XYZ file of C-alpha atoms in Angstrom:
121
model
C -7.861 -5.692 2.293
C -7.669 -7.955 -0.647
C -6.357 -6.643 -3.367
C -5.241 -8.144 -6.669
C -2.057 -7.910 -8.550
C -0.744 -7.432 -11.735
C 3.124 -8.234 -13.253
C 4.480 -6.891 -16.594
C 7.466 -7.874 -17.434
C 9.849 -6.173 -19.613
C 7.825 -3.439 -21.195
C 10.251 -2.848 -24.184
C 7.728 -2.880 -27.181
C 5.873 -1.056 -29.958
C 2.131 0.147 -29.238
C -0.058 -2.613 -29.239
C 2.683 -5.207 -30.931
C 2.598 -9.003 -30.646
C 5.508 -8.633 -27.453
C 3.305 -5.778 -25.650
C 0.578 -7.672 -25.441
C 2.266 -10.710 -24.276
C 3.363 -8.879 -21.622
C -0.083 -7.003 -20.626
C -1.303 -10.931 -20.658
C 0.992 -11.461 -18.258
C 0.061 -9.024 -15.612
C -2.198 -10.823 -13.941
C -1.089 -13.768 -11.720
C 2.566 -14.238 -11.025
C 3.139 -11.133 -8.660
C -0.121 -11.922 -6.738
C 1.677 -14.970 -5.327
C 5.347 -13.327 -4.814
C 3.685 -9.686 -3.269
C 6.315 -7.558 -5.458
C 4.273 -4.422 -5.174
C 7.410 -2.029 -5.753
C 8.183 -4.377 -9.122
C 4.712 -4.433 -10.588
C 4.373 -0.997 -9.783
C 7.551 -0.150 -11.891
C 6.312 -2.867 -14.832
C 2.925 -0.863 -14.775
C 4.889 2.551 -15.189
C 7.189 1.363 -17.796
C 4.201 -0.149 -20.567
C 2.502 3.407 -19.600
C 5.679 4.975 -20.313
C 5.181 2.841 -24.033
C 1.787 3.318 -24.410
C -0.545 5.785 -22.442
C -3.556 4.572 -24.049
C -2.517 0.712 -23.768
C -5.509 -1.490 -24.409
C -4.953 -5.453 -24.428
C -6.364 -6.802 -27.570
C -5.040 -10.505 -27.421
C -8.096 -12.150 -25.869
C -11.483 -12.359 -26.352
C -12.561 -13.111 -22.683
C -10.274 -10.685 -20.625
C -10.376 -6.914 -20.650
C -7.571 -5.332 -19.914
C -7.024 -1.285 -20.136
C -4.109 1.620 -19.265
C -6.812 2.061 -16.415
C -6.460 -1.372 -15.358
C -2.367 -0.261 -14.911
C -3.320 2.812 -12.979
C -5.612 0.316 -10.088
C -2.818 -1.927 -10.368
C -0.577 0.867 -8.899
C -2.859 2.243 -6.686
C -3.283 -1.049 -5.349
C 0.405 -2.003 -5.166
C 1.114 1.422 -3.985
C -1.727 1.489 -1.161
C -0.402 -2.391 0.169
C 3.588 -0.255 0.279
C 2.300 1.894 2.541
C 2.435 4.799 0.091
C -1.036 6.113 0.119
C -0.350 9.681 -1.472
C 1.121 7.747 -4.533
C -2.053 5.839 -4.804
C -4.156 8.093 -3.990
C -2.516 9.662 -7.260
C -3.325 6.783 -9.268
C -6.624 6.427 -8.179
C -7.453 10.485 -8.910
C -5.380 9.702 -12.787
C -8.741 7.195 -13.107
C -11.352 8.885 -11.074
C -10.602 12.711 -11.055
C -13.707 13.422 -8.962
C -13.079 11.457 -6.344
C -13.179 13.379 -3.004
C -10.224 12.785 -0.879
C -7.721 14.887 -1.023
C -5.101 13.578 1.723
C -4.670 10.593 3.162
C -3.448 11.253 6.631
C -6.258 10.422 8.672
C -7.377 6.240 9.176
C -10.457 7.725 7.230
C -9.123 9.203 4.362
C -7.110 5.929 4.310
C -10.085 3.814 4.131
C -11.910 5.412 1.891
C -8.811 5.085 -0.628
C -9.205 1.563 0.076
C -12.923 1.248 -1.151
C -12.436 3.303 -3.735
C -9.935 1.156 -5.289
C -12.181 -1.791 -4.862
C -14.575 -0.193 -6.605
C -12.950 1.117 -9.517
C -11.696 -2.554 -9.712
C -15.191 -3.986 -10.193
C -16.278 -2.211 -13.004
């Protein structure tokens, strides 16, 4: 699976301030390359743990939400291996979806598309 990946950096800011949404700008790109899943997963936590509602208003072209954060972890999260974590991320943005375990190769793939899904819309 291809997923893509988001970085935040230090998440050490103000809701919605000037340094936040540097930082939310910066999610997308640099950990794609380096595959630091644990790290962007822990960046992702920390500007939730700012800003539950976080919504990046700094461009005009890219839209960026607190549920983008959540599909960031599921993803990072799903490529660790971890697949109840993201399957816990993925329920935070999609409550009705239907797995409920991922034990089975099934379960497991339907995480998968489900993740790609919520990503395109």
């Amino acid at each position: 699976f291809v997923l893509r990946n988001l970085q935040l950096r230090d998440a050490h800011a103000p809701r919605h301030s000037a340094a936040l949404q540097i930082l939310g700008s910066r999610l997308f790109g640099a950990l794609n390359a380096k595959k630091d899943y644990a790290y962007s997963s822990i960046k992702a936590s920390d500007a939730l743990a700012i800003d539950t509602f976080w919504v990046f208003t700094k461009s005009n072209t890219l839209s960026l939400t607190h549920v983008d954060l959540h599909i960031l972890k599921a993803e990072n999260f799903f490529l660790l291996g971890l697949f109840q974590q993201s399957l816990n991320e993925v329920k935070i943005v999609n409550a009705a979806f239907p797995v409920v375990s991922v034990n089975s190769d099934w379960e497991k793939s339907e995480l998968a598309k489900e993740i790609q899904r919520l990503k395109s819309l």
